[in-house]
Amino acid sequence: MIQTSKITQHFTTGELAGQSILESRKTIGDLEGVFRDRAAWERLDPSTLVYRVQAHQPVAEGVEGGLFWGATILEPGSVGDEFFQTRGHLHSRANRAEFYVTVAGLGALILMSPDRVTSVEWMTAGSIHYIPGFTAHRVANIGTEPLRMLACWPSDAGHDYETISRFGFSGRVRRIDGQASLILE
Ligand code: PA5
Ligand code: NI
């Protein structure tokens, strides 16, 4: 049997196309508690789009041994001196790792180790980022164009948002004197 793929990856826009792609979006209103400057967050229109995620999940969520493929498109923007960023998470099965690949734009991948040491990897077109297990991860768009990135993660990894929403990261990427900088808290 000879078949063509039902899912395609666009290498300029970072978008996935094809059958049964899951799509979700996060607006400013969905991101309560993500940014340190609450007053600045409250001044923004809650319907403002911050990011979209597309996912190709060829097996059911939670199945051991499979892989998922996703695309995230994170808009440029700021909340106070922070940049538009993802919620950030650990994996529910905390030892599960993940790859991110940058398609376009400028980003900061914010990583936090189990002993709460936060570090940053700059993201530019073509950069590949390995996120080890037990490592919290969040992405900020530090540029002026949409940040387009791909991710590949195990189908049994899951997302643990609760830990980050309770304890946060120990550092934030903020615009200081016009430069994106990692500021430890
Ligand atoms: O699996 C991942 O790590 C990514 O696909 C993220 O889920 C995506 O970038 C959105 O971030 P978050 O899940 O933290 O909202
Ligand atoms: Ni992840």
Short mmCIF file of C-alpha atoms and ligand atoms in Angstrom, two decimals:
data_model
loop_
_atom_site.label_atom_id
_atom_site.label_comp_id
_atom_site.label_asym_id
_atom_site.label_seq_id
_atom_site.Cartn_x
_atom_site.Cartn_y
_atom_site.Cartn_z
CA MET A 1 0.00 0.00 0.00
CA ILE A 2 1.30 3.46 -0.88
CA GLN A 3 -0.11 6.44 0.98
CA THR A 4 0.49 10.15 1.33
CA SER A 5 0.58 11.82 4.73
CA LYS A 6 -2.70 13.25 5.98
CA ILE A 7 -0.89 15.89 8.05
CA THR A 8 1.55 18.46 6.76
CA GLN A 9 3.94 20.88 8.44
CA HIS A 10 4.37 24.31 6.84
CA PHE A 11 7.99 25.35 7.33
CA THR A 12 7.46 29.08 6.89
CA THR A 13 4.38 29.69 9.01
CA GLY A 14 4.92 26.80 11.43
CA GLU A 15 1.27 25.82 10.92
CA LEU A 16 0.01 22.23 10.77
CA ALA A 17 -2.67 21.33 8.25
CA GLY A 18 -4.73 18.24 7.63
CA GLN A 19 -7.13 15.93 9.37
CA SER A 20 -8.01 15.96 13.06
CA ILE A 21 -5.58 18.57 14.29
CA LEU A 22 -6.50 19.78 17.78
CA GLU A 23 -6.45 23.54 18.18
CA SER A 24 -6.50 25.70 21.27
CA ARG A 25 -5.96 29.37 21.92
CA LYS A 26 -5.07 31.48 24.92
CA THR A 27 -6.09 35.09 25.31
CA ILE A 28 -4.95 37.66 27.87
CA GLY A 29 -8.07 36.82 29.89
CA ASP A 30 -7.02 33.15 30.08
CA LEU A 31 -3.61 34.03 31.52
CA GLU A 32 -4.45 35.34 34.98
CA GLY A 33 -1.47 35.01 37.32
CA VAL A 34 1.05 34.41 34.53
CA PHE A 35 2.51 37.94 34.51
CA ARG A 36 4.05 39.67 37.52
CA ASP A 37 2.46 43.09 36.80
CA ARG A 38 -1.20 42.41 37.53
CA ALA A 39 -2.25 46.04 36.98
CA ALA A 40 -0.70 46.00 33.48
CA TRP A 41 -2.46 42.69 32.76
CA GLU A 42 -5.82 44.15 33.87
CA ARG A 43 -5.40 47.15 31.53
CA LEU A 44 -5.27 44.89 28.45
CA ASP A 45 -8.34 43.74 26.53
CA PRO A 46 -9.01 40.21 27.86
CA SER A 47 -9.92 39.02 24.35
CA THR A 48 -6.42 39.81 22.99
CA LEU A 49 -4.94 36.66 21.45
CA VAL A 50 -1.61 35.65 23.01
CA TYR A 51 -0.96 32.20 21.51
CA ARG A 52 -2.41 29.32 19.55
CA VAL A 53 -1.41 25.67 19.83
CA GLN A 54 -2.05 23.00 17.21
CA ALA A 55 -1.47 19.36 18.02
CA HIS A 56 -1.30 16.16 16.01
CA GLN A 57 -2.03 13.30 18.40
CA PRO A 58 -1.92 10.01 16.47
CA VAL A 59 -2.65 8.00 19.63
CA ALA A 60 -4.84 8.81 22.63
CA GLU A 61 -3.48 11.09 25.35
CA GLY A 62 -1.83 8.98 28.05
CA VAL A 63 -0.83 6.05 25.83
CA GLU A 64 2.70 4.93 26.63
CA GLY A 65 5.19 4.77 23.75
CA GLY A 66 3.58 7.22 21.32
CA LEU A 67 4.61 10.73 20.32
CA PHE A 68 2.72 13.97 19.78
CA TRP A 69 3.64 16.78 17.41
CA GLY A 70 2.60 20.38 18.01
CA ALA A 71 2.93 23.91 16.77
CA THR A 72 2.74 27.05 18.89
CA ILE A 73 2.34 30.54 17.45
CA LEU A 74 2.98 33.15 20.12
CA GLU A 75 2.09 36.75 19.27
CA PRO A 76 4.42 39.67 20.02
CA GLY A 77 3.35 41.93 22.85
CA SER A 78 4.04 42.87 26.43
CA VAL A 79 2.43 43.00 29.84
CA GLY A 80 4.31 45.59 31.86
CA ASP A 81 7.99 44.81 31.31
CA GLU A 82 7.32 41.14 30.51
CA PHE A 83 6.75 39.74 27.05
CA PHE A 84 3.77 37.71 25.89
CA GLN A 85 4.53 34.21 27.12
CA THR A 86 3.01 30.75 27.54
CA ARG A 87 1.59 29.55 30.86
CA GLY A 88 4.46 27.12 31.33
CA HIS A 89 4.25 23.65 32.79
CA LEU A 90 5.90 20.48 33.98
CA HIS A 91 4.83 17.17 32.54
CA SER A 92 2.35 15.15 34.59
CA ARG A 93 4.69 12.21 34.17
CA ALA A 94 7.48 14.45 35.28
CA ASN A 95 10.39 12.47 33.84
CA ARG A 96 9.14 12.90 30.25
CA ALA A 97 11.34 15.06 27.99
CA GLU A 98 10.44 17.18 24.96
CA PHE A 99 11.99 18.87 21.91
CA TYR A 100 11.21 22.40 20.75
CA VAL A 101 12.33 23.76 17.37
CA THR A 102 12.07 27.41 16.38
CA VAL A 103 10.60 28.10 12.94
CA ALA A 104 10.58 31.91 12.96
CA GLY A 105 10.80 34.82 15.32
CA LEU A 106 12.81 35.54 18.45
CA GLY A 107 12.08 33.85 21.71
CA ALA A 108 13.32 32.92 25.13
CA LEU A 109 12.84 29.37 26.38
CA ILE A 110 12.66 29.63 30.16
CA LEU A 111 13.66 26.40 31.90
CA MET A 112 13.54 25.61 35.60
CA SER A 113 15.29 22.59 37.11
CA PRO A 114 13.81 20.54 39.97
CA ASP A 115 15.91 22.52 42.46
CA ARG A 116 14.29 25.72 41.12
CA VAL A 117 17.25 27.04 39.13
CA THR A 118 15.90 29.02 36.17
CA SER A 119 17.86 29.46 32.94
CA VAL A 120 17.13 30.75 29.44
CA GLU A 121 17.92 29.54 25.94
CA TRP A 122 17.47 32.12 23.18
CA MET A 123 15.29 30.89 20.33
CA THR A 124 16.01 31.85 16.72
CA ALA A 125 14.95 30.27 13.42
CA GLY A 126 16.33 26.74 13.32
CA SER A 127 17.35 26.47 16.97
CA ILE A 128 16.62 23.11 18.57
CA HIS A 129 15.97 22.87 22.31
CA TYR A 130 15.99 19.70 24.37
CA ILE A 131 13.86 19.98 27.51
CA PRO A 132 14.91 17.24 29.94
CA GLY A 133 12.43 15.52 32.24
CA PHE A 134 11.57 17.21 35.54
CA THR A 135 12.17 20.62 33.90
CA ALA A 136 9.47 23.31 33.88
CA HIS A 137 9.26 25.14 30.54
CA ARG A 138 7.73 28.38 29.28
CA VAL A 139 8.35 30.43 26.14
CA ALA A 140 8.37 34.24 25.80
CA ASN A 141 8.25 36.14 22.50
CA ILE A 142 11.03 38.74 22.81
CA GLY A 143 10.73 39.94 19.20
CA THR A 144 8.32 42.01 17.14
CA GLU A 145 6.97 39.22 14.90
CA PRO A 146 5.02 36.09 15.87
CA LEU A 147 7.24 33.41 17.40
CA ARG A 148 6.58 30.15 15.54
CA MET A 149 7.81 26.93 17.08
CA LEU A 150 7.28 23.18 16.93
CA ALA A 151 7.31 20.64 19.72
CA CYS A 152 7.51 16.87 19.99
CA TRP A 153 6.66 15.10 23.26
CA PRO A 154 5.65 11.65 24.53
CA SER A 155 1.94 10.84 24.39
CA ASP A 156 1.94 9.91 28.08
CA ALA A 157 3.68 13.10 29.26
CA GLY A 158 0.58 15.15 30.06
CA HIS A 159 0.64 18.74 31.28
CA ASP A 160 0.94 19.78 34.93
CA TYR A 161 -0.04 23.47 35.10
CA GLU A 162 -0.91 23.37 38.79
CA THR A 163 2.67 23.30 40.11
CA ILE A 164 3.69 26.39 38.14
CA SER A 165 0.52 28.29 38.96
CA ARG A 166 1.15 27.66 42.67
CA PHE A 167 4.92 28.11 42.90
CA GLY A 168 5.87 29.99 39.69
CA PHE A 169 9.29 30.08 38.06
CA SER A 170 12.23 31.40 40.08
CA GLY A 171 13.09 33.84 37.28
CA ARG A 172 11.34 35.91 34.63
CA VAL A 173 12.39 37.32 31.28
CA ARG A 174 11.82 41.08 31.41
CA ARG A 175 12.68 44.05 29.21
CA ILE A 176 15.39 45.92 31.10
CA ASP A 177 16.94 48.98 29.37
CA GLY A 178 15.40 47.72 26.12
CA GLN A 179 17.00 44.27 26.42
CA ALA A 180 15.36 40.94 27.20
CA SER A 181 17.01 39.83 30.44
CA LEU A 182 16.56 36.96 32.87
CA ILE A 183 15.75 38.44 36.27
CA LEU A 184 15.89 35.99 39.16
CA GLU A 185 13.29 36.46 41.89
O1 PA5 B 1 3.91 20.58 24.76
C1 PA5 B 1 4.42 21.70 24.95
O2 PA5 B 1 5.27 21.92 25.81
C2 PA5 B 1 3.95 22.83 24.06
O3 PA5 B 1 3.20 22.35 22.98
C3 PA5 B 1 3.11 23.79 24.93
O4 PA5 B 1 2.00 23.08 25.45
C4 PA5 B 1 2.66 25.04 24.19
O5 PA5 B 1 3.79 25.75 23.74
C5 PA5 B 1 1.82 25.97 25.05
O6 PA5 B 1 2.40 26.19 26.31
P1 PA5 B 1 1.57 25.87 27.65
O7 PA5 B 1 1.12 24.44 27.49
O8 PA5 B 1 2.54 26.03 28.76
O9 PA5 B 1 0.41 26.78 27.69
NI NI B 2 5.79 20.43 27.53
#
